[in-house]
Structures are given as C-alpha cells and as structure tokens.
Amino acid sequence: MSSSIMVECLDCGHRTLYNASSASCPKCGGEWRETVYDLQSLKNTFPSLIQNRPFGLWRYKELLPVRNNPADLSLGEGGTPLIRAANLGMMLGIPNIFIKDERQGPTTSFKDRQAAVTIAALKEAGITEAVIASTGNVAISYSAYAARAGIKLWAFITSLVPPVKMRETALYGTQVVKVTGNYDQAKKVAARFAQQRALYVDKGVRSITTVDAMKTISFELAEQLTSALGPPGQSNHPTAKWRAPDWYIQSVSGGMGPVGVLKGYQELLDMGLVDKIPQFANIQAAGCAPMVHAWIAGKAVADPVLTPRTHIATLATGDPGRTYTLLRERMLQANGGMFESVTDEEAFKAMHILAKMEGISVEPATGVAFAGLIKMVRNGQITPSDVVVINCTGHTIPVEQEVIGDNWAKDVSFPTEGIEATAPVEDGLLAALNRVTVDRYPRVAIVDDHPHVRLLIRRILQAQGDYDLFEAEDGKSALTLIQSQQPDLIILDLMMPEMDGFSVLDALRRDPDTASIPVIVVTAQELTSEEKSRLEGQIQALMQKGDFMSDELLEEVRSLIK
Ligand SMILES: *Cc1c(COP(=O)(O)O)cnc(C)c1O
Ligand SMILES: [Zn+2]
C-alpha cells in the first residue's frame, strides 16, 4: 500500500502526511480534510494491479489510507454482490436496475466498509480506545471490528434507536451509553466525553478514513457493472474501460455514503477509468429531510431539523452541517442529481415490494431509498434507458433480549430541550457525563511476552468492565511498571525470556509495596508439582491458556478487586 498518504485541508489547501491521531489541519486548524492520491502515476497500472486480488474492499488498497495489510482484522468486508432487480425493473418499466447488496457485509450494513478501514487505521496508529455516536449501524459495525482489534469502544446511541440494535452493540463488548435526546445531541455528548478523556472520536465525514472507505463502493460498482453490461460505448473518454451507471441512489442521513462514493467516481474519472460520474439521488425520510429542504430552496447551507419526525432512527440526522454543502457543491460540479424525500409509510411499502418482488428483506432506512426510486420513476426523473444502481444499505438481525440480559447500557440525559451550546447546558452535560464514568477504575497490569495474549486479555477485561490496563512484555519492565503504577491486580505469564514469571513473583513478594497485590497466573503449559508448590500461597488464581472462558477470567478478576 502506498507508504505516504497525503491529506489536504479543504479550507486552506495545506497538505500533510496522513496521521490517524491528528484531527485537524496543522496550518489553519480546519477539520475538513481528505486524502489525495497520486492518481496520475496509478492510472496506467491500477486495473492490472488489482486484477488478481480477491473481490473485496482491500482489492483497492492503493487508494485507502491504511499502510499495512490488516488481514487479521478482516471479516470479509466489501465485495458485495450486484444483483439485477429484474422483477422490480419489469414492474417499473426500467430494465437496468441493479441492487448493490450491502446487507451482505459482515454486520449487514454498508457501515462495515467504514468500520473496517477506520479500525484498521486506528490499530495501525496504536489507538486502543475510541468513541463514536451512532444511529445504530455504525455502533454495530465499529463494535465488531473493535472487538477484533482489541480497541475499547464507547458508543453513544440515542434512546430512539431500536433496542435490538443497542443489544447487538453491547453483545460485542462495546460500552453503550444511551443518550436521551436526538442524534445531534448524542454526537455532542460523545464529542464532549471524548474531549474530556482525550480519546479518539469518530467525526463522520471529517474522519479521513470513512470517506475513503465508501469510495470502494464505486470501485466495485465500476467493475461489476462492466461485467453485467459490458464496457461503456463510444464516449469522449477513450481509456474508460469501466462503466458508470446513470444514477446512484441511496437513503441518506449524514451523507457520508454519497460523499465517499462521489469521491470514488471522481478518482476513477481522474484516472480515465470511467467515462462519467453518475447523477446522485439522495433520499431522506420526510420527517427529517434538511438536505431536501435546502436543495429545493436552492440553498448551499441546510437548516437543521430540530425535532426529527420519523420512525426511522437510522436516518435521523437533523443537522447535516457542512456535509450537505460539500455534497451539493460536488454534485453540481460533476453530473448533478437530486435530493428527494419519502414518507415512512412509503418506505415501509417499498420494503414489502422489495421483499416480495426480489426476495430482499431490508431495514426501513433502506426502504427509503427504494421508495425514492419508485417516486423518481413515477415523476419521470428516471427514464427507461437509464442504468440505475441502488445501494441496499442494510438489514437488521435482532439479538434476543435473553442473550444479553439487563444492565448493558449507561444512561445519560441531554440536559435541556434546546440544542444550543449555552454554558448551563454544557455544565449539565459535564455533570451527566461524569456519572457515566468514575474517577478511578480498578488498575490491572497484564504481563505476557506474547502480544496476542495481551490483546486477548485486554479484550476480555475491556469488553465487560471498566479497567485501567497496563501492559508489560517481559519480567523486568513488568517490575518497573508495577512499582510505578501500583495496580490493583496483576495478570502474569510464567514463561517469559530472561526474567520469568516465578522471578517476577519472588521480586514482588519481597517488596513491601507490592507484596500484597493479588496475582492471577495465566500459563500455557501444564505445571510440574515442583512448580505448583513454588506458586503455593504466592498467587490467587491459576488459569490455563487455551482452556478458560472469558467470563471465568472476568469472574476471578472481579472477585480479587474489591
Ligand atoms: C447509515 C445508513 C444510511 C445513511 O447513510 P449516510 O450516507 O451516512 O447518510 C442509510 N441506510 C442505512 C442502513 C445506514 O446504516
Ligand atoms: Zn488548513
């Protein structure tokens, strides 16, 4: 993958090397930045470079902001099928309707692309804890990938999100914080919480990785549509070997999808690989359609919808902020398109039609896109010769209440009715957030020379409790760490090069400061009776690697920390 990824500030044009930990432009402080790739040197090689790779998101790694192959994180993201909707096409009189079936991503929504790339970048940057706000699917997706990466995740979810989605999020070990308030408020609470604890917070379109991740939809579509319909006909782009549709349709909340897909098509066009950028049709729920209102009024800035009135929580971004402005500007520079809204009832009806006509069951948010398609055909905006791709963004798989039990969420109330960030609101917010966390978490030192074992233990503890974790990879540094941090508990490996676990124990027990810290030994091999007697009275628990369940370790940890 490209070794130096450049990021450009959308405000001042300043370019820097991409760094996942830096959230703003070093020159002007602007938070709106995006990657720039050397497309001119890639244009001749790109199609042959990718040719023999598996069909999936990482096929296009040269155009993604991740340097090392995150194979150990992969859940098979991207590479979703493009399905011809023959029955729906017949019904609507549009023969070329194609469904990009993003339900077939690892957690059944197109957020998997975003999560796969972002979590890979965070892991690469050594980030171990992160905060997100979500209308549901981002939380589920990020949680799955964070689990694999050993990243502790805090998900701020509005109380409007269906409980099944919250439970699914909690099942992955993410700490769910239920925010009584709308999505824009949940975002504020999350940002404030992250700032308070100096944690990485995902900023939607402003998070470099998310936009680039969504580009892979256009890359895949270019290849898939060409297989389905053949290369573009005679056009003014003689090098274009891949076909672009006339329309790309998506249901839209914050607008991340279309911004990313449009950037993807722009890069393909800049490389001369497609003949055009499709028109974009962004469909919103009528009860929360700030972009549609602004588009119809010809405004470049959208007025926020303060009280979203839709049952479709996934699409309840009331304040799209600059994302709308950016999307509109870029659509107008490219091939145009439109913003349209449909009612919840139209969306539910479209869900039925899609399931019955095409065998595809989607969540209501996706129903919105299909209702939009139907409306646009009825209005004559889409005509029979058009090639249409519709992003089938998500499917819901409910988690049973019994599987997850109670007490998996913390509650926070947004302090007032309004969303104005006045001082008293901020004060109330801080007080509310302080109740989410406590001042001092139990401190646990993990000592093991194998990084994957440390990651596993970190994951077990993070996923179901709040701990401050420290890691050491050998006996000597473990002693230094334990003496300086005075943890409440030590999880210790026995077989380590140079200073082994037995010697660490001896040293700990000789020092009055550390003599009484409880120790759980986690060991890989069967101990001899001599070794066992050496541990006698020195440790509180012994666990065999490869032969304990996460809840057993957690139970020991809980019983030893008071
Ligand atoms: C996030 C999401 C959307 C909206 O996507 P944006 O591009 O962020 O506006 C639509 N449908 C589903 C299922 C989603 O998860
Ligand atoms: Zn700048």
Coordinates of C-alpha atoms and ligand atoms in Angstrom, one line a residue:
M1 CA 0.0 0.0 0.0
S2 CA 1.2 3.5 -0.6
S3 CA 3.7 4.3 2.0
S4 CA 3.0 8.0 2.2
I5 CA -0.7 9.1 2.2
M6 CA -1.3 12.7 1.8
V7 CA -4.1 14.6 3.3
E8 CA -5.3 18.0 2.0
C9 CA -7.2 20.6 4.0
L10 CA -10.4 21.7 2.3
D11 CA -10.1 25.2 3.8
C12 CA -6.5 26.3 3.1
G13 CA -5.3 23.6 0.8
H14 CA -2.4 22.7 3.1
R15 CA -1.1 19.2 2.6
T16 CA 0.3 16.9 5.3
L17 CA 1.1 13.3 5.7
Y18 CA -1.9 11.3 7.0
N19 CA -1.8 10.6 10.7
A20 CA -4.8 8.9 12.3
S21 CA -4.2 10.6 15.6
S22 CA -4.3 14.2 14.2
A23 CA -7.8 15.5 13.8
S24 CA -7.2 18.9 12.2
C25 CA -5.1 20.9 9.8
P26 CA -1.8 22.0 11.4
K27 CA -1.9 25.2 9.4
C28 CA -5.4 26.6 9.8
G29 CA -7.0 24.2 12.4
G30 CA -9.6 23.2 9.9
E31 CA -11.2 19.8 10.5
W32 CA -12.4 19.2 6.9
R33 CA -9.6 17.3 5.1
E34 CA -9.4 14.5 2.7
T35 CA -6.8 12.2 1.1
V36 CA -5.1 13.0 -2.2
Y37 CA -3.5 10.2 -4.1
D38 CA -1.1 10.2 -6.9
L39 CA -3.7 9.2 -9.5
Q40 CA -1.6 10.2 -12.5
S41 CA 1.0 7.5 -11.6
L42 CA -1.6 5.0 -10.7
K43 CA -3.8 5.4 -13.8
N44 CA -1.9 3.0 -16.1
T45 CA -1.3 0.4 -13.5
F46 CA -4.4 0.3 -11.3
P47 CA -6.5 -2.2 -13.3
S48 CA -3.7 -4.7 -13.7
L49 CA -2.5 -4.2 -10.1
I50 CA -5.9 -5.2 -8.7
Q51 CA -6.8 -7.8 -11.3
N52 CA -5.7 -11.0 -9.4
R53 CA -6.8 -9.9 -5.9
P54 CA -9.9 -11.2 -4.2
F55 CA -13.0 -9.2 -4.8
G56 CA -13.4 -7.2 -1.7
L57 CA -12.6 -3.9 -0.1
W58 CA -8.8 -4.4 0.2
R59 CA -8.6 -5.0 -3.5
Y60 CA -8.3 -1.3 -3.9
K61 CA -5.8 -0.7 -1.1
E62 CA -3.6 1.7 -3.0
L63 CA -6.5 4.2 -2.7
L64 CA -7.1 3.6 1.0
P65 CA -5.4 5.3 4.0
V66 CA -4.1 2.2 5.6
R67 CA -0.5 1.1 5.1
N68 CA -0.3 -2.5 6.4
N69 CA -2.5 -5.3 5.3
P70 CA -5.0 -5.7 8.2
A71 CA -5.7 -9.3 7.3
D72 CA -6.1 -10.3 10.9
L73 CA -9.0 -7.8 11.3
S74 CA -10.8 -8.6 8.2
L75 CA -14.3 -10.1 8.4
G76 CA -14.7 -10.2 4.6
E77 CA -15.8 -6.6 4.2
G78 CA -16.7 -5.3 0.7
G79 CA -17.1 -7.4 -2.4
T80 CA -20.9 -7.4 -2.0
P81 CA -22.9 -8.7 -5.0
L82 CA -24.6 -6.5 -7.6
I83 CA -28.0 -8.0 -8.2
R84 CA -30.2 -7.2 -11.1
A85 CA -33.7 -6.4 -10.0
A86 CA -35.5 -7.9 -12.9
N87 CA -38.9 -8.1 -11.3
L88 CA -38.8 -4.6 -9.9
G89 CA -37.4 -3.4 -13.2
M90 CA -40.3 -5.0 -15.0
M91 CA -42.8 -3.5 -12.6
L92 CA -41.4 0.0 -13.0
G93 CA -40.5 -0.3 -16.7
I94 CA -36.8 0.3 -16.1
P95 CA -34.8 -2.8 -17.3
N96 CA -31.5 -1.9 -15.8
I97 CA -32.0 -1.6 -12.1
F98 CA -29.1 -3.0 -10.1
I99 CA -29.0 -3.6 -6.3
K100 CA -25.7 -3.3 -4.6
D101 CA -26.4 -5.6 -1.7
E102 CA -24.6 -4.1 1.2
R103 CA -26.7 -6.2 3.6
Q104 CA -24.2 -9.0 2.8
G105 CA -21.4 -7.2 4.7
P106 CA -20.2 -8.8 7.9
T107 CA -22.7 -6.9 10.2
T108 CA -25.3 -6.5 7.5
S109 CA -24.9 -2.8 6.6
F110 CA -22.6 -0.7 4.4
K111 CA -21.1 0.8 7.6
D112 CA -18.8 -2.2 7.6
R113 CA -16.7 -0.6 5.0
Q114 CA -16.2 2.5 7.1
A115 CA -15.6 0.4 10.3
A116 CA -13.1 -1.9 8.6
V117 CA -10.9 0.9 7.2
T118 CA -11.2 3.2 10.3
I119 CA -10.5 0.5 12.8
A120 CA -7.5 -0.7 10.7
A121 CA -6.2 2.8 10.7
L122 CA -6.7 3.2 14.4
K123 CA -5.0 0.0 15.2
E124 CA -2.1 1.0 12.9
A125 CA -1.8 4.2 14.9
G126 CA -1.7 2.3 18.2
I127 CA -5.0 3.8 19.4
T128 CA -6.7 1.4 21.9
E129 CA -9.8 3.3 22.9
A130 CA -12.3 5.2 20.8
V131 CA -15.7 7.0 21.0
I132 CA -18.5 7.0 18.4
A133 CA -22.0 8.4 18.2
S134 CA -24.4 6.4 16.2
T135 CA -28.0 5.9 14.9
G136 CA -27.3 2.2 15.3
N137 CA -25.5 0.6 12.4
V138 CA -22.2 2.5 12.9
A139 CA -22.2 1.3 16.5
I140 CA -22.7 -2.3 15.5
S141 CA -20.1 -2.3 12.7
Y142 CA -17.4 -0.5 14.7
S143 CA -18.1 -2.8 17.6
A144 CA -17.4 -5.9 15.6
Y145 CA -14.1 -4.6 14.2
A146 CA -13.1 -3.0 17.5
A147 CA -13.6 -6.4 19.1
R148 CA -11.1 -8.0 16.7
A149 CA -8.6 -5.1 17.1
G150 CA -8.7 -5.1 20.9
I151 CA -10.0 -1.5 20.8
K152 CA -12.3 -0.4 23.6
L153 CA -15.3 1.3 22.2
W154 CA -17.8 3.7 23.7
A155 CA -21.0 4.1 21.7
F156 CA -23.3 7.0 22.4
I157 CA -26.6 6.0 21.0
T158 CA -29.8 7.9 21.1
S159 CA -32.7 6.3 23.0
L160 CA -34.7 6.3 19.8
V161 CA -32.5 3.6 18.3
P162 CA -34.4 0.2 18.4
P163 CA -33.3 -1.8 21.4
V164 CA -32.3 -4.8 19.2
K165 CA -29.5 -2.6 17.7
M166 CA -28.3 -1.5 21.1
R167 CA -28.2 -5.1 22.4
E168 CA -26.3 -6.2 19.3
T169 CA -23.8 -3.4 20.0
A170 CA -23.5 -4.4 23.7
L171 CA -23.1 -8.0 22.7
Y172 CA -19.7 -7.2 21.0
G173 CA -18.5 -5.8 24.3
T174 CA -18.9 -2.1 23.5
Q175 CA -19.9 0.2 26.3
V176 CA -23.3 1.5 25.2
V177 CA -24.2 5.0 26.5
K178 CA -27.9 5.6 25.9
V179 CA -28.5 9.3 25.4
T180 CA -32.0 10.6 26.0
G181 CA -32.0 13.2 23.2
N182 CA -31.8 13.3 19.4
Y183 CA -28.8 12.1 17.3
D184 CA -27.2 15.6 17.0
Q185 CA -27.3 15.8 20.8
A186 CA -25.8 12.3 21.1
K187 CA -23.0 13.5 18.9
K188 CA -22.3 16.4 21.1
V189 CA -22.3 14.3 24.2
A190 CA -19.9 11.9 22.6
A191 CA -17.6 14.6 21.4
R192 CA -17.5 16.2 24.9
F193 CA -16.9 12.8 26.5
A194 CA -14.0 12.1 24.2
Q195 CA -12.5 15.5 24.7
Q196 CA -12.7 15.1 28.5
R197 CA -10.9 11.8 28.4
A198 CA -8.6 12.7 25.4
L199 CA -10.0 9.8 23.4
Y200 CA -10.3 9.4 19.6
V201 CA -13.7 10.3 18.4
D202 CA -15.1 9.4 15.1
K203 CA -16.2 12.6 13.3
G204 CA -18.2 11.2 10.4
V205 CA -17.3 12.8 7.1
R206 CA -14.4 14.7 8.8
S207 CA -12.7 11.4 9.7
I208 CA -10.4 10.8 6.7
T209 CA -10.9 7.0 6.7
T210 CA -14.7 7.0 6.5
V211 CA -15.0 8.8 3.2
D212 CA -12.2 6.7 1.6
A213 CA -13.8 3.5 2.8
M214 CA -17.1 4.4 1.0
K215 CA -15.1 5.0 -2.3
T216 CA -14.8 1.3 -2.6
I217 CA -18.5 1.1 -3.4
S218 CA -17.8 3.0 -6.6
F219 CA -14.7 0.9 -7.4
E220 CA -16.6 -2.3 -7.0
L221 CA -19.6 -1.0 -9.0
A222 CA -17.3 0.0 -11.9
E223 CA -16.0 -3.5 -12.2
Q224 CA -19.4 -5.2 -11.6
L225 CA -21.4 -3.0 -13.9
T226 CA -18.9 -3.6 -16.6
S227 CA -19.3 -7.4 -16.2
A228 CA -23.0 -7.0 -16.3
L229 CA -23.4 -4.6 -19.2
G230 CA -20.1 -4.5 -21.0
P231 CA -17.7 -1.6 -21.2
P232 CA -19.0 1.9 -21.9
G233 CA -19.9 2.6 -25.5
Q234 CA -18.3 5.2 -27.7
S235 CA -17.6 8.1 -25.4
N236 CA -15.2 11.1 -25.1
H237 CA -13.1 9.0 -22.7
P238 CA -11.3 6.5 -24.9
T239 CA -9.4 5.0 -22.0
A240 CA -12.5 4.3 -20.0
K241 CA -12.8 0.6 -19.5
W242 CA -15.3 0.6 -16.7
R243 CA -19.0 1.6 -16.8
A244 CA -20.6 4.0 -14.5
P245 CA -24.4 4.0 -14.0
D246 CA -26.6 7.0 -14.9
W247 CA -27.9 7.1 -11.3
Y248 CA -26.6 6.2 -7.9
I249 CA -29.4 6.1 -5.4
Q250 CA -29.0 5.9 -1.6
S251 CA -31.0 6.7 1.5
V252 CA -29.2 9.5 3.3
S253 CA -28.8 10.6 6.9
G254 CA -25.5 12.3 7.5
G255 CA -24.4 12.0 3.9
M256 CA -21.2 10.0 4.3
G257 CA -22.1 7.4 1.7
P258 CA -22.7 9.7 -1.2
V259 CA -19.7 11.9 -0.3
G260 CA -17.5 8.9 -0.4
V261 CA -19.0 7.2 -3.5
L262 CA -18.7 10.5 -5.3
K263 CA -15.1 10.9 -4.4
G264 CA -14.5 7.3 -5.6
Y265 CA -16.1 8.1 -9.0
Q266 CA -14.1 11.3 -9.2
E267 CA -10.8 9.3 -8.7
L268 CA -11.9 6.8 -11.3
L269 CA -12.7 9.6 -13.7
D270 CA -9.4 11.4 -13.0
M271 CA -7.6 8.1 -13.8
G272 CA -9.6 7.9 -17.0
L273 CA -11.1 4.6 -16.0
V274 CA -14.8 5.5 -16.2
D275 CA -16.5 7.7 -18.7
K276 CA -18.6 9.7 -16.3
I277 CA -19.8 10.3 -12.7
P278 CA -23.4 9.2 -12.1
Q279 CA -26.1 11.5 -11.0
F280 CA -26.7 11.1 -7.3
A281 CA -30.2 10.7 -5.9
N282 CA -30.1 11.2 -2.1
I283 CA -33.3 10.1 -0.4
Q284 CA -34.3 11.3 3.1
A285 CA -37.1 10.5 5.4
A286 CA -39.7 13.3 5.0
G287 CA -39.8 13.8 8.8
C288 CA -36.0 14.5 8.8
A289 CA -35.1 15.9 5.5
P290 CA -32.9 19.0 6.0
M291 CA -30.9 18.4 2.8
V292 CA -34.1 18.1 0.7
H293 CA -35.5 21.3 2.0
A294 CA -32.2 23.1 1.3
W295 CA -31.9 21.6 -2.2
I296 CA -35.4 22.6 -3.2
A297 CA -34.8 26.1 -1.8
G298 CA -31.5 26.3 -3.8
K299 CA -29.6 26.8 -0.6
A300 CA -26.0 25.8 -0.1
V301 CA -26.4 25.5 3.7
A302 CA -29.1 23.3 5.3
D303 CA -31.1 24.5 8.2
P304 CA -31.1 21.8 10.9
V305 CA -34.3 19.9 11.6
L306 CA -34.5 20.3 15.4
T307 CA -37.1 17.6 16.0
P308 CA -36.9 14.7 13.6
R309 CA -40.3 13.3 13.0
T310 CA -39.6 9.8 11.6
H311 CA -39.8 6.4 13.0
I312 CA -36.7 5.5 11.0
A313 CA -34.0 6.3 13.6
T314 CA -31.1 5.3 11.3
L315 CA -31.9 8.4 9.2
A316 CA -32.4 10.9 12.0
T317 CA -29.5 13.3 11.3
G318 CA -31.3 16.6 11.8
D319 CA -28.2 18.7 11.2
P320 CA -26.1 17.6 8.3
G321 CA -23.8 20.6 8.7
R322 CA -21.1 21.1 6.1
T323 CA -21.6 17.6 4.6
Y324 CA -24.6 18.8 2.7
T325 CA -22.8 21.9 1.4
L326 CA -19.9 19.8 0.3
L327 CA -22.1 17.1 -1.3
R328 CA -24.2 19.7 -3.1
E329 CA -21.2 21.5 -4.4
R330 CA -19.6 18.4 -5.7
M331 CA -22.7 17.0 -7.3
L332 CA -23.2 20.3 -9.1
Q333 CA -19.6 20.2 -10.3
A334 CA -20.0 16.6 -11.5
N335 CA -23.2 15.4 -13.1
G336 CA -25.8 16.8 -10.8
G337 CA -28.6 14.7 -9.3
M338 CA -31.2 15.4 -6.7
F339 CA -32.4 15.2 -3.1
E340 CA -35.8 13.7 -2.5
S341 CA -37.8 12.7 0.4
V342 CA -40.4 9.9 1.1
T343 CA -42.7 9.3 4.0
D344 CA -42.2 6.5 6.5
E345 CA -45.3 4.8 5.0
E346 CA -43.9 4.9 1.5
A347 CA -40.6 3.4 2.9
F348 CA -42.5 0.6 4.6
K349 CA -44.5 -0.1 1.5
A350 CA -41.3 -0.3 -0.6
M351 CA -39.8 -2.8 1.9
H352 CA -42.8 -5.1 1.2
I353 CA -42.5 -4.7 -2.5
L354 CA -38.7 -5.4 -2.5
A355 CA -39.1 -8.4 -0.3
K356 CA -42.0 -9.8 -2.4
M357 CA -40.6 -9.0 -5.8
E358 CA -36.9 -9.6 -5.3
G359 CA -36.5 -11.7 -2.2
I360 CA -34.6 -9.0 -0.4
S361 CA -35.5 -8.0 3.1
V362 CA -34.2 -4.7 4.2
E363 CA -34.4 -2.3 7.2
P364 CA -36.7 0.7 7.0
A365 CA -33.8 3.1 6.3
T366 CA -33.1 1.1 3.1
G367 CA -36.8 1.1 2.2
V368 CA -36.4 4.8 2.0
A369 CA -34.0 4.5 -1.0
F370 CA -36.3 2.1 -2.8
A371 CA -39.3 4.3 -2.1
G372 CA -37.2 7.1 -3.6
L373 CA -36.5 5.1 -6.7
I374 CA -40.3 4.4 -7.2
K375 CA -41.1 8.1 -6.7
M376 CA -38.4 9.2 -9.2
V377 CA -39.6 6.8 -11.8
R378 CA -43.2 8.0 -11.3
N379 CA -42.1 11.6 -11.6
G380 CA -40.2 10.8 -14.9
Q381 CA -36.8 11.7 -13.4
I382 CA -35.6 8.2 -14.1
T383 CA -36.3 7.0 -17.7
P384 CA -36.4 3.5 -19.2
S385 CA -33.0 3.8 -20.8
D386 CA -31.3 4.7 -17.5
V387 CA -28.9 2.4 -15.8
V388 CA -29.7 2.6 -12.1
V389 CA -27.7 1.4 -9.1
I390 CA -29.4 1.5 -5.7
N391 CA -27.4 1.0 -2.5
C392 CA -29.2 -1.7 -0.5
T393 CA -27.6 -0.3 2.7
G394 CA -28.8 -2.5 5.5
H395 CA -30.6 -5.5 7.0
T396 CA -31.4 -5.9 10.7
I397 CA -30.7 -9.0 12.7
P398 CA -32.2 -8.8 16.1
V399 CA -30.5 -10.0 19.2
E400 CA -32.7 -11.8 21.7
Q401 CA -33.2 -9.9 25.0
E402 CA -32.4 -13.1 26.9
V403 CA -29.0 -13.4 25.3
I404 CA -27.7 -10.1 26.7
G405 CA -29.6 -9.6 29.9
D406 CA -30.0 -6.3 31.6
N407 CA -27.5 -3.6 32.7
W408 CA -25.7 -3.4 29.4
A409 CA -26.1 0.4 29.0
K410 CA -25.4 3.5 30.9
D411 CA -27.9 6.3 30.7
V412 CA -27.3 10.0 30.1
S413 CA -29.9 12.7 29.6
F414 CA -29.2 15.7 27.4
P415 CA -29.7 18.5 29.9
T416 CA -32.3 20.7 28.1
E417 CA -34.8 20.8 25.3
G418 CA -32.7 23.0 23.0
I419 CA -29.5 22.1 21.2
E420 CA -27.9 25.5 21.7
A421 CA -24.5 25.0 23.4
T422 CA -25.0 27.6 26.1
A423 CA -23.0 27.5 29.3
P424 CA -25.6 25.9 31.6
V425 CA -26.2 23.2 29.1
E426 CA -22.5 22.4 28.9
D427 CA -22.3 22.3 32.7
G428 CA -25.3 20.0 32.9
L429 CA -23.7 17.9 30.2
L430 CA -20.4 17.6 32.1
A431 CA -22.2 16.6 35.2
A432 CA -24.2 14.0 33.3
L433 CA -21.0 12.6 31.7
N434 CA -19.3 12.4 35.0
R435 CA -21.9 10.0 36.1
V436 CA -21.1 7.7 33.2
T437 CA -17.5 7.2 34.3
V438 CA -16.0 7.1 37.7
D439 CA -12.8 8.8 38.8
R440 CA -10.7 5.8 39.3
Y441 CA -11.0 2.5 37.6
P442 CA -9.5 -0.7 39.0
R443 CA -6.0 -0.9 37.6
V444 CA -4.8 -4.1 36.1
A445 CA -1.3 -5.0 34.8
I446 CA -1.1 -7.6 32.1
V447 CA 2.4 -9.2 31.8
D448 CA 3.0 -11.6 28.9
D449 CA 5.6 -11.7 26.2
H450 CA 3.1 -12.7 23.5
P451 CA 1.3 -9.6 22.1
H452 CA -1.8 -11.7 21.1
V453 CA -2.2 -13.0 24.6
R454 CA -2.0 -9.4 26.0
L455 CA -4.6 -8.4 23.3
L456 CA -6.9 -11.2 24.3
I457 CA -6.8 -10.4 28.0
R458 CA -7.2 -6.7 27.3
R459 CA -10.2 -7.5 25.2
I460 CA -11.8 -9.7 27.8
L461 CA -11.4 -7.1 30.5
Q462 CA -12.4 -4.1 28.3
A463 CA -15.4 -5.8 26.8
Q464 CA -17.3 -6.3 30.0
G465 CA -15.9 -3.9 32.5
D466 CA -14.1 -0.6 33.1
Y467 CA -10.5 -1.1 33.9
D468 CA -7.3 0.9 33.5
L469 CA -5.0 -1.5 31.8
F470 CA -1.2 -1.6 31.7
E471 CA 0.9 -4.0 29.7
A472 CA 4.4 -5.3 30.0
E473 CA 6.1 -7.7 27.7
D474 CA 8.9 -9.0 29.9
G475 CA 9.6 -9.6 33.6
K476 CA 12.0 -6.6 34.1
S477 CA 9.7 -4.0 32.6
A478 CA 6.8 -5.6 34.4
L479 CA 8.5 -4.9 37.8
T480 CA 9.2 -1.3 36.9
L481 CA 5.6 -0.9 35.7
I482 CA 4.1 -2.5 38.8
Q483 CA 6.2 -0.4 41.1
S484 CA 5.3 2.8 39.4
Q485 CA 1.6 2.1 38.8
Q486 CA 0.7 0.1 41.9
P487 CA -2.1 -1.8 40.1
D488 CA -4.9 -3.5 42.0
L489 CA -4.3 -6.8 40.2
I490 CA -1.6 -8.4 38.1
I491 CA -2.2 -11.0 35.4
L492 CA 1.1 -12.8 34.9
D493 CA 2.6 -15.2 32.4
L494 CA 5.1 -17.7 33.8
M495 CA 7.3 -18.5 30.7
M496 CA 9.0 -15.4 29.6
P497 CA 12.5 -15.0 28.3
E498 CA 15.2 -13.7 30.7
M499 CA 13.2 -12.9 33.8
D500 CA 10.4 -15.4 34.1
G501 CA 7.1 -15.2 36.0
F502 CA 8.5 -17.1 39.0
S503 CA 11.2 -14.5 39.4
V504 CA 8.8 -11.6 39.0
L505 CA 6.6 -13.1 41.8
D506 CA 9.6 -13.5 44.1
A507 CA 10.6 -9.9 43.5
L508 CA 7.1 -8.7 44.0
R509 CA 6.6 -10.5 47.2
R510 CA 10.0 -9.3 48.6
D511 CA 9.0 -5.6 48.1
P512 CA 6.5 -4.5 50.8
D513 CA 4.9 -2.0 48.3
T514 CA 3.9 -4.9 46.0
A515 CA 3.8 -7.9 48.3
S516 CA 0.0 -7.9 48.7
I517 CA -1.1 -7.2 45.1
P518 CA -3.2 -10.1 44.0
V519 CA -1.8 -12.1 41.1
I520 CA -3.6 -14.3 38.6
V521 CA -1.2 -16.6 36.7
V522 CA -2.1 -17.4 33.2
T523 CA 0.1 -20.1 31.8
A524 CA 0.5 -22.1 28.6
Q525 CA 1.8 -25.4 29.9
E526 CA 1.0 -28.0 32.5
L527 CA 2.9 -27.2 35.6
T528 CA 5.1 -29.7 37.4
S529 CA 4.3 -30.4 41.0
E530 CA 7.5 -28.6 42.0
E531 CA 6.4 -25.5 40.1
K532 CA 3.0 -25.7 41.6
S533 CA 4.4 -25.7 45.1
R534 CA 6.5 -22.7 44.2
L535 CA 3.3 -20.8 43.4
E536 CA 1.6 -22.0 46.6
G537 CA 0.5 -19.1 48.7
Q538 CA 2.0 -16.7 46.2
I539 CA -0.9 -16.3 43.8
Q540 CA -4.6 -16.0 44.0
A541 CA -5.6 -18.0 40.9
L542 CA -4.1 -20.2 38.2
M543 CA -5.6 -20.3 34.7
Q544 CA -4.6 -22.4 31.7
K545 CA -4.2 -20.6 28.4
G546 CA -6.4 -22.1 25.8
D547 CA -8.6 -23.6 28.5
F548 CA -10.6 -20.8 30.1
M549 CA -13.6 -18.8 29.0
S550 CA -13.6 -15.1 29.1
D551 CA -16.2 -15.0 31.9
E552 CA -14.1 -17.2 34.1
L553 CA -11.2 -14.9 33.9
L554 CA -13.5 -11.9 34.4
E555 CA -15.1 -13.6 37.5
E556 CA -11.6 -14.1 39.0
V557 CA -10.7 -10.5 38.3
R558 CA -13.9 -9.2 39.8
S559 CA -13.6 -11.3 42.9
L560 CA -10.0 -10.2 43.5
I561 CA -10.6 -6.5 43.1
K562 CA -12.7 -5.0 45.8
Ligands
LIG1 C1 -26.0 5.0 7.8 C2 -27.1 4.5 7.0 C3 -27.7 5.2 6.0 C4 -27.4 6.7 5.7 O1 -26.0 6.8 5.3 P1 -25.3 8.2 5.2 O2 -24.5 8.0 3.9 O3 -24.4 8.2 6.3 O4 -26.2 9.3 5.1 C5 -28.7 4.6 5.2 N1 -29.1 3.3 5.4 C6 -28.5 2.6 6.4 C7 -29.0 1.2 6.6 C8 -27.5 3.1 7.2 O5 -26.9 2.3 8.1
ZN2 ZN -6.0 24.2 6.7

